[in-house]
Each structure stands twice: as structure tokens, then as C-alpha cells.
């Protein structure tokens, strides 16, 4: 994508006073794209890198007069998370607004487009009608249930020139690249790795440059075996390490991570500083339970409940939203379902803005690692991983391609490597 942008700039795609617009979904991806663009001398001071939400809010604020009351009502029903992007997509159906945007941003770059919902897809479909648009997307990496982007990507493929990227550019480790490609193609991952015996046990594992695959016959009753293997991997160290799993509720994985985080013992055990990052739904559920919203509450009652938890940044966000609604619309009664949706929106916003704990070792679901990267990734694959063979391959591929330097896959149980996502 950056190479295409470089060529466009060299061909004078930007006129006097014009800039290139780069759009991403997550704030972490925005920061990485900003770094990549700043590394190009020809781009400096010639681009704005924004999230879709930020761009949408600016566009809606500047062209608010074009919106009808009916459209505003639809946006209000969609909530703070989706509403502005829906409005931006509606505005970009207007020829005058398109010309107005293109005068400032004749070139648009879009990263990770496979993760976009229908409202953010609408922004791209509007921009491509008026701007030279370069979109990077990989439908195989779409993990959201019910959010297949195949139709959207087909529309983009039919609208311009296509360039296919055959491998991850996050790493140059040949073993890791070959293993990830085997998973993506539904092939046997062991076929591209080398067999080696482990220590005195002569148990086999499979290795390649930047890659290790091992089966650990651990069960919920002997999670210590997984903990020992995990501690052995963690002692190898790295600048930033992620423990990824398709099932963050797995008892054996929870117990093993707790053990390595809290147990001092013989080699290789020592207590490792591990921060568990829960999914948005879990965080929102815990926060909602802690606040204790009643079935219905008055404006003053809601404000009083939120005040008790005002140390939480996400609660402050909800409090500001409640007060704005009361001030602008006069709403004085709030149902629990509406308040819960406000909490969920605030948690998702918090995640997108990248407010994560700074622990060196992070544990999270594979979904939680989307659009992020780590020096070393350790994938914990339990028997409880569910879904179709295709879905499992997508999950494992996404986990592996988060790694910049090394990926270790620990498969729990015996004989699991003969089925998806590790074999045909």
C-alpha cells in the first residue's frame, strides 16, 4: 500500500495544498501506519492518518447542514459507535460533498478493510467515487461472526486494479512464513517444519526459523504440565510477548497462566508478570454488574450511580453521554438496556483507542489481538477450540501472523495435529 502511494505521489497525484488521507479502524493500526508513512521522505507533511471514526466525526461536523432529521434519527438509534460513520456514508452519497472531500484529499489509503462493518464500508464506497483509493484487505483474516466482507471486497475488486500479496510482511522468518502459509492453504503444517526430539523424553516437536510446534498432553487435571511448558517458553524472553488462545475461558489455560504469573519454583519457574486482557463483552459485563443499573432509573439516579465509579475512564465517557442527552433532548428516564449499550460503546471505544495495560507479557483471545503485533507470540490451542475447519484455520493464521520474530504453538492433548487447523 505504501509502495502504491509512493508511485502516486511521484506522478503528482497531489496538487498545491492537497494531502493524502490514510484511514484505519483501530488506533494502534493508525499509529503503525503513521510510522510507515513518516518513513517516506516524499510523504512528510503531506498526509493525515485518521481512524474511520475520527474522519466521520469531522465530516459530519463540517457538513451537518446536508443531513435530514430522518437520517439523524437513524444515526441516534445506531448509537455513538456506529452513528457518525453511518452519517458520513450518507453524506458521501452527495456529489457536492464528494467534490468537497476530493479537493482536500485526492488520494486515500485504507488499511485492514476486511474488519470494517457496513457503515465504515459505506465510507470507502463513497470515497472511491471521487478519490484515487488504495485499499488493503484480506477476507481470510475476517474473524467477526456474521461479518463476512466478501461482497464488499468483490465490489472493490470489480472497481479497479488488483494486486495480490502472497505472504505476511510482518516478519522475514522463513519457517514462520512457510508454516503460516500452510495453515492458510489448509495443508499439513508439519510438512514445512523439521522434526526434532525434546530433551531426555525424546518427545517430538517441529521447528523452523522463527517457528516451533509442540503437542503437550495436558488436561484440566494436570494443568501444571502446560504451565511448565509455558514457563519454559517465557524464559526465552522477548521485548514484547503475547499469549494468544481461541478460547480465553478454557480452565486449563486460565490455570496455567495463573500458575506462571504467581508461582516461584524450580527451573524454569519464576513468577512472570502477565496481564490478561479480557474481551470487550467481558469487560462491559463486569462493569455493568459493578454499577448495578436498575430496570429503569431517573436522570439523577443514573448520575449518582455513575458517580460512585467515576474513577473509571469508561464510566466518565458514559456520564458525559448521559448528561449531553439530558441537556439536548431533555431525556429524564433511562432503561437498563440503553445504559448497558452505552457501557458497551464506551468499552469498544476504549479498546480502539489503544488504552491497554503496559505489561511486557499480555494474555488475550485471538480476536483481541487483531491488528496488533508482538515480537514473540505463544499460541495456546486447547481441545475446546470450536468452529468449522475454515474458521479454525483463520484463527490460527491470525494468531501466527501477529509475530514479528518468533511463534510457538502449544497444542493441548494427543493426536490433535492430524486434524484442522494443523492438517488437511
PDB file of N, CA and C in Angstrom, residues 163-232:
ATOM      1  N   UNK A 163      -3.947  -6.149  -6.837  1.00  0.00           N
ATOM      2  CA  UNK A 163      -2.614  -6.697  -6.600  1.00  0.00           C
ATOM      3  C   UNK A 163      -2.717  -7.652  -5.409  1.00  0.00           C
ATOM      4  N   UNK A 164      -2.304  -8.890  -5.581  1.00  0.00           N
ATOM      5  CA  UNK A 164      -2.427  -9.900  -4.532  1.00  0.00           C
ATOM      6  C   UNK A 164      -1.111 -10.039  -3.781  1.00  0.00           C
ATOM      7  N   UNK A 165      -1.174  -9.933  -2.459  1.00  0.00           N
ATOM      8  CA  UNK A 165       0.004 -10.140  -1.609  1.00  0.00           C
ATOM      9  C   UNK A 165      -0.006 -11.592  -1.141  1.00  0.00           C
ATOM     10  N   UNK A 166       1.090 -12.305  -1.329  1.00  0.00           N
ATOM     11  CA  UNK A 166       1.123 -13.747  -1.090  1.00  0.00           C
ATOM     12  C   UNK A 166       1.608 -14.121   0.304  1.00  0.00           C
ATOM     13  N   UNK A 167       2.120 -13.178   1.080  1.00  0.00           N
ATOM     14  CA  UNK A 167       2.650 -13.545   2.390  1.00  0.00           C
ATOM     15  C   UNK A 167       2.587 -12.364   3.337  1.00  0.00           C
ATOM     16  N   UNK A 168       2.756 -12.678   4.630  1.00  0.00           N
ATOM     17  CA  UNK A 168       2.810 -11.642   5.657  1.00  0.00           C
ATOM     18  C   UNK A 168       4.122 -10.874   5.534  1.00  0.00           C
ATOM     19  N   UNK A 169       4.043  -9.571   5.701  1.00  0.00           N
ATOM     20  CA  UNK A 169       5.251  -8.739   5.672  1.00  0.00           C
ATOM     21  C   UNK A 169       5.654  -8.286   7.069  1.00  0.00           C
ATOM     22  N   UNK A 170       5.063  -8.910   8.085  1.00  0.00           N
ATOM     23  CA  UNK A 170       5.395  -8.542   9.454  1.00  0.00           C
ATOM     24  C   UNK A 170       6.714  -9.180   9.901  1.00  0.00           C
ATOM     25  N   UNK A 171       7.081 -10.284   9.266  1.00  0.00           N
ATOM     26  CA  UNK A 171       8.300 -10.991   9.651  1.00  0.00           C
ATOM     27  C   UNK A 171       9.049 -11.439   8.404  1.00  0.00           C
ATOM     28  N   UNK A 172      10.349 -11.723   8.566  1.00  0.00           N
ATOM     29  CA  UNK A 172      11.140 -12.302   7.480  1.00  0.00           C
ATOM     30  C   UNK A 172      11.651 -13.691   7.846  1.00  0.00           C
ATOM     31  N   UNK A 173      11.082 -14.305   8.888  1.00  0.00           N
ATOM     32  CA  UNK A 173      11.498 -15.631   9.328  1.00  0.00           C
ATOM     33  C   UNK A 173      10.876 -16.686   8.411  1.00  0.00           C
ATOM     34  N   UNK A 174      11.731 -17.418   7.686  1.00  0.00           N
ATOM     35  CA  UNK A 174      11.239 -18.316   6.649  1.00  0.00           C
ATOM     36  C   UNK A 174      10.367 -19.434   7.205  1.00  0.00           C
ATOM     37  N   UNK A 175      10.751 -19.996   8.352  1.00  0.00           N
ATOM     38  CA  UNK A 175       9.964 -21.079   8.937  1.00  0.00           C
ATOM     39  C   UNK A 175       8.576 -20.612   9.344  1.00  0.00           C
ATOM     40  N   UNK A 176       8.500 -19.433   9.941  1.00  0.00           N
ATOM     41  CA  UNK A 176       7.216 -18.872  10.359  1.00  0.00           C
ATOM     42  C   UNK A 176       6.340 -18.557   9.144  1.00  0.00           C
ATOM     43  N   UNK A 177       6.943 -17.974   8.106  1.00  0.00           N
ATOM     44  CA  UNK A 177       6.180 -17.653   6.898  1.00  0.00           C
ATOM     45  C   UNK A 177       5.633 -18.914   6.237  1.00  0.00           C
ATOM     46  N   UNK A 178       6.476 -19.965   6.143  1.00  0.00           N
ATOM     47  CA  UNK A 178       6.042 -21.204   5.495  1.00  0.00           C
ATOM     48  C   UNK A 178       4.939 -21.887   6.286  1.00  0.00           C
ATOM     49  N   UNK A 179       5.052 -21.883   7.616  1.00  0.00           N
ATOM     50  CA  UNK A 179       4.042 -22.514   8.459  1.00  0.00           C
ATOM     51  C   UNK A 179       2.714 -21.782   8.368  1.00  0.00           C
ATOM     52  N   UNK A 180       2.761 -20.441   8.381  1.00  0.00           N
ATOM     53  CA  UNK A 180       1.529 -19.653   8.278  1.00  0.00           C
ATOM     54  C   UNK A 180       0.851 -19.889   6.934  1.00  0.00           C
ATOM     55  N   UNK A 181       1.630 -19.980   5.863  1.00  0.00           N
ATOM     56  CA  UNK A 181       1.059 -20.209   4.541  1.00  0.00           C
ATOM     57  C   UNK A 181       0.416 -21.595   4.457  1.00  0.00           C
ATOM     58  N   UNK A 182       1.049 -22.595   5.102  1.00  0.00           N
ATOM     59  CA  UNK A 182       0.473 -23.944   5.113  1.00  0.00           C
ATOM     60  C   UNK A 182      -0.887 -23.945   5.808  1.00  0.00           C
ATOM     61  N   UNK A 183      -0.982 -23.218   6.933  1.00  0.00           N
ATOM     62  CA  UNK A 183      -2.259 -23.131   7.649  1.00  0.00           C
ATOM     63  C   UNK A 183      -3.301 -22.444   6.767  1.00  0.00           C
ATOM     64  N   UNK A 184      -2.915 -21.387   6.127  1.00  0.00           N
ATOM     65  CA  UNK A 184      -3.854 -20.637   5.267  1.00  0.00           C
ATOM     66  C   UNK A 184      -4.368 -21.506   4.125  1.00  0.00           C
ATOM     67  N   UNK A 185      -3.492 -22.345   3.565  1.00  0.00           N
ATOM     68  CA  UNK A 185      -3.862 -23.171   2.422  1.00  0.00           C
ATOM     69  C   UNK A 185      -4.508 -24.497   2.826  1.00  0.00           C
ATOM     70  N   UNK A 186      -4.666 -24.722   4.128  1.00  0.00           N
ATOM     71  CA  UNK A 186      -5.268 -25.970   4.574  1.00  0.00           C
ATOM     72  C   UNK A 186      -4.354 -27.168   4.427  1.00  0.00           C
ATOM     73  N   UNK A 187      -3.048 -26.950   4.477  1.00  0.00           N
ATOM     74  CA  UNK A 187      -2.073 -28.028   4.330  1.00  0.00           C
ATOM     75  C   UNK A 187      -1.536 -28.445   5.694  1.00  0.00           C
ATOM     76  N   UNK A 188      -0.748 -29.515   5.717  1.00  0.00           N
ATOM     77  CA  UNK A 188      -0.177 -30.016   6.963  1.00  0.00           C
ATOM     78  C   UNK A 188       0.979 -29.113   7.375  1.00  0.00           C
ATOM     79  N   UNK A 189       0.845 -28.474   8.516  1.00  0.00           N
ATOM     80  CA  UNK A 189       1.863 -27.532   8.971  1.00  0.00           C
ATOM     81  C   UNK A 189       3.197 -28.222   9.230  1.00  0.00           C
ATOM     82  N   UNK A 190       3.152 -29.520   9.612  1.00  0.00           N
ATOM     83  CA  UNK A 190       4.388 -30.237   9.928  1.00  0.00           C
ATOM     84  C   UNK A 190       5.242 -30.479   8.693  1.00  0.00           C
ATOM     85  N   UNK A 191       4.621 -30.465   7.511  1.00  0.00           N
ATOM     86  CA  UNK A 191       5.349 -30.772   6.283  1.00  0.00           C
ATOM     87  C   UNK A 191       6.398 -29.718   5.946  1.00  0.00           C
ATOM     88  N   UNK A 192       6.236 -28.494   6.462  1.00  0.00           N
ATOM     89  CA  UNK A 192       7.187 -27.424   6.142  1.00  0.00           C
ATOM     90  C   UNK A 192       8.147 -27.163   7.303  1.00  0.00           C
ATOM     91  N   UNK A 193       8.067 -27.994   8.352  1.00  0.00           N
ATOM     92  CA  UNK A 193       8.952 -27.848   9.504  1.00  0.00           C
ATOM     93  C   UNK A 193       9.815 -29.091   9.666  1.00  0.00           C
ATOM     94  N   UNK A 194      10.799 -29.028  10.542  1.00  0.00           N
ATOM     95  CA  UNK A 194      11.708 -30.143  10.789  1.00  0.00           C
ATOM     96  C   UNK A 194      11.398 -30.799  12.121  1.00  0.00           C
ATOM     97  N   UNK A 195      11.420 -32.130  12.161  1.00  0.00           N
ATOM     98  CA  UNK A 195      11.192 -32.855  13.403  1.00  0.00           C
ATOM     99  C   UNK A 195      12.457 -32.852  14.253  1.00  0.00           C
ATOM    100  N   UNK A 196      12.275 -32.618  15.555  1.00  0.00           N
ATOM    101  CA  UNK A 196      13.379 -32.693  16.492  1.00  0.00           C
ATOM    102  C   UNK A 196      12.886 -33.332  17.783  1.00  0.00           C
ATOM    103  N   UNK A 197      13.761 -34.029  18.473  1.00  0.00           N
ATOM    104  CA  UNK A 197      13.410 -34.613  19.764  1.00  0.00           C
ATOM    105  C   UNK A 197      13.653 -33.590  20.862  1.00  0.00           C
ATOM    106  N   UNK A 198      12.811 -33.624  21.905  1.00  0.00           N
ATOM    107  CA  UNK A 198      12.929 -32.691  23.017  1.00  0.00           C
ATOM    108  C   UNK A 198      13.586 -33.387  24.196  1.00  0.00           C
ATOM    109  N   UNK A 199      14.805 -32.976  24.527  1.00  0.00           N
ATOM    110  CA  UNK A 199      15.476 -33.413  25.756  1.00  0.00           C
ATOM    111  C   UNK A 199      15.507 -34.918  25.954  1.00  0.00           C
ATOM    112  N   UNK A 200      15.451 -35.337  27.227  1.00  0.00           N
ATOM    113  CA  UNK A 200      15.566 -36.744  27.585  1.00  0.00           C
ATOM    114  C   UNK A 200      14.302 -37.534  27.267  1.00  0.00           C
ATOM    115  N   UNK A 201      13.176 -36.846  27.092  1.00  0.00           N
ATOM    116  CA  UNK A 201      11.919 -37.549  26.856  1.00  0.00           C
ATOM    117  C   UNK A 201      11.807 -38.062  25.426  1.00  0.00           C
ATOM    118  N   UNK A 202      12.619 -37.512  24.525  1.00  0.00           N
ATOM    119  CA  UNK A 202      12.561 -37.845  23.102  1.00  0.00           C
ATOM    120  C   UNK A 202      11.196 -37.542  22.472  1.00  0.00           C
ATOM    121  N   UNK A 203      10.411 -36.731  23.154  1.00  0.00           N
ATOM    122  CA  UNK A 203       9.140 -36.316  22.580  1.00  0.00           C
ATOM    123  C   UNK A 203       9.430 -35.417  21.379  1.00  0.00           C
ATOM    124  N   UNK A 204       8.659 -35.547  20.307  1.00  0.00           N
ATOM    125  CA  UNK A 204       8.930 -34.830  19.062  1.00  0.00           C
ATOM    126  C   UNK A 204       8.279 -33.446  19.085  1.00  0.00           C
ATOM    127  N   UNK A 205       8.998 -32.465  18.575  1.00  0.00           N
ATOM    128  CA  UNK A 205       8.378 -31.197  18.225  1.00  0.00           C
ATOM    129  C   UNK A 205       8.874 -30.805  16.842  1.00  0.00           C
ATOM    130  N   UNK A 206       8.246 -29.792  16.257  1.00  0.00           N
ATOM    131  CA  UNK A 206       8.549 -29.409  14.885  1.00  0.00           C
ATOM    132  C   UNK A 206       9.021 -27.958  14.898  1.00  0.00           C
ATOM    133  N   UNK A 207      10.134 -27.698  14.215  1.00  0.00           N
ATOM    134  CA  UNK A 207      10.749 -26.374  14.292  1.00  0.00           C
ATOM    135  C   UNK A 207      11.128 -25.870  12.902  1.00  0.00           C
ATOM    136  N   UNK A 208      11.247 -24.559  12.813  1.00  0.00           N
ATOM    137  CA  UNK A 208      11.740 -23.875  11.634  1.00  0.00           C
ATOM    138  C   UNK A 208      12.225 -22.512  12.075  1.00  0.00           C
ATOM    139  N   UNK A 209      12.770 -21.727  11.171  1.00  0.00           N
ATOM    140  CA  UNK A 209      13.252 -20.392  11.545  1.00  0.00           C
ATOM    141  C   UNK A 209      12.082 -19.545  12.038  1.00  0.00           C
ATOM    142  N   UNK A 210      12.147 -19.152  13.324  1.00  0.00           N
ATOM    143  CA  UNK A 210      11.094 -18.332  13.898  1.00  0.00           C
ATOM    144  C   UNK A 210       9.837 -19.092  14.250  1.00  0.00           C
ATOM    145  N   UNK A 211       9.885 -20.429  14.300  1.00  0.00           N
ATOM    146  CA  UNK A 211       8.667 -21.221  14.454  1.00  0.00           C
ATOM    147  C   UNK A 211       8.918 -22.482  15.274  1.00  0.00           C
ATOM    148  N   UNK A 212       7.984 -22.822  16.177  1.00  0.00           N
ATOM    149  CA  UNK A 212       8.022 -24.084  16.922  1.00  0.00           C
ATOM    150  C   UNK A 212       6.591 -24.568  17.137  1.00  0.00           C
ATOM    151  N   UNK A 213       6.400 -25.885  16.942  1.00  0.00           N
ATOM    152  CA  UNK A 213       5.099 -26.529  17.129  1.00  0.00           C
ATOM    153  C   UNK A 213       5.293 -27.718  18.054  1.00  0.00           C
ATOM    154  N   UNK A 214       4.496 -27.771  19.127  1.00  0.00           N
ATOM    155  CA  UNK A 214       4.677 -28.849  20.098  1.00  0.00           C
ATOM    156  C   UNK A 214       3.322 -29.291  20.641  1.00  0.00           C
ATOM    157  N   UNK A 215       3.174 -30.603  20.830  1.00  0.00           N
ATOM    158  CA  UNK A 215       1.991 -31.161  21.484  1.00  0.00           C
ATOM    159  C   UNK A 215       2.298 -31.387  22.953  1.00  0.00           C
ATOM    160  N   UNK A 216       1.398 -30.954  23.826  1.00  0.00           N
ATOM    161  CA  UNK A 216       1.558 -31.160  25.268  1.00  0.00           C
ATOM    162  C   UNK A 216       0.325 -31.926  25.758  1.00  0.00           C
ATOM    163  N   UNK A 217       0.503 -33.176  26.253  1.00  0.00           N
ATOM    164  CA  UNK A 217      -0.649 -33.991  26.674  1.00  0.00           C
ATOM    165  C   UNK A 217      -1.224 -33.541  28.006  1.00  0.00           C
ATOM    166  N   UNK A 218      -1.580 -32.263  28.083  1.00  0.00           N
ATOM    167  CA  UNK A 218      -2.102 -31.700  29.330  1.00  0.00           C
ATOM    168  C   UNK A 218      -3.617 -31.719  29.315  1.00  0.00           C
ATOM    169  N   UNK A 219      -4.211 -31.890  30.474  1.00  0.00           N
ATOM    170  CA  UNK A 219      -5.657 -31.837  30.651  1.00  0.00           C
ATOM    171  C   UNK A 219      -5.965 -30.888  31.801  1.00  0.00           C
ATOM    172  N   UNK A 220      -7.263 -30.679  32.052  1.00  0.00           N
ATOM    173  CA  UNK A 220      -7.654 -29.782  33.142  1.00  0.00           C
ATOM    174  C   UNK A 220      -7.140 -30.277  34.486  1.00  0.00           C
ATOM    175  N   UNK A 221      -6.925 -31.585  34.600  1.00  0.00           N
ATOM    176  CA  UNK A 221      -6.469 -32.147  35.868  1.00  0.00           C
ATOM    177  C   UNK A 221      -4.958 -32.028  36.049  1.00  0.00           C
ATOM    178  N   UNK A 222      -4.230 -31.803  34.983  1.00  0.00           N
ATOM    179  CA  UNK A 222      -2.774 -31.629  35.121  1.00  0.00           C
ATOM    180  C   UNK A 222      -2.300 -30.398  34.369  1.00  0.00           C
ATOM    181  N   UNK A 223      -2.934 -29.268  34.674  1.00  0.00           N
ATOM    182  CA  UNK A 223      -2.570 -28.018  34.003  1.00  0.00           C
ATOM    183  C   UNK A 223      -1.136 -27.607  34.310  1.00  0.00           C
ATOM    184  N   UNK A 224      -0.537 -28.199  35.344  1.00  0.00           N
ATOM    185  CA  UNK A 224       0.849 -27.900  35.669  1.00  0.00           C
ATOM    186  C   UNK A 224       1.798 -28.244  34.536  1.00  0.00           C
ATOM    187  N   UNK A 225       1.461 -29.269  33.741  1.00  0.00           N
ATOM    188  CA  UNK A 225       2.307 -29.644  32.607  1.00  0.00           C
ATOM    189  C   UNK A 225       2.324 -28.534  31.564  1.00  0.00           C
ATOM    190  N   UNK A 226       1.148 -27.941  31.306  1.00  0.00           N
ATOM    191  CA  UNK A 226       1.096 -26.800  30.397  1.00  0.00           C
ATOM    192  C   UNK A 226       1.846 -25.616  30.990  1.00  0.00           C
ATOM    193  N   UNK A 227       1.678 -25.380  32.290  1.00  0.00           N
ATOM    194  CA  UNK A 227       2.355 -24.259  32.949  1.00  0.00           C
ATOM    195  C   UNK A 227       3.869 -24.397  32.825  1.00  0.00           C
ATOM    196  N   UNK A 228       4.373 -25.630  32.989  1.00  0.00           N
ATOM    197  CA  UNK A 228       5.821 -25.857  32.890  1.00  0.00           C
ATOM    198  C   UNK A 228       6.306 -25.524  31.482  1.00  0.00           C
ATOM    199  N   UNK A 229       5.589 -26.018  30.456  1.00  0.00           N
ATOM    200  CA  UNK A 229       5.976 -25.739  29.072  1.00  0.00           C
ATOM    201  C   UNK A 229       5.873 -24.253  28.756  1.00  0.00           C
ATOM    202  N   UNK A 230       4.848 -23.608  29.292  1.00  0.00           N
ATOM    203  CA  UNK A 230       4.671 -22.180  29.058  1.00  0.00           C
ATOM    204  C   UNK A 230       5.792 -21.385  29.711  1.00  0.00           C
ATOM    205  N   UNK A 231       6.145 -21.742  30.939  1.00  0.00           N
ATOM    206  CA  UNK A 231       7.236 -21.048  31.630  1.00  0.00           C
ATOM    207  C   UNK A 231       8.551 -21.222  30.883  1.00  0.00           C
ATOM    208  N   UNK A 232       8.766 -22.412  30.335  1.00  0.00           N
ATOM    209  CA  UNK A 232       9.989 -22.661  29.560  1.00  0.00           C
ATOM    210  C   UNK A 232      10.046 -21.714  28.363  1.00  0.00           C
TER     211      UNK A 232
END
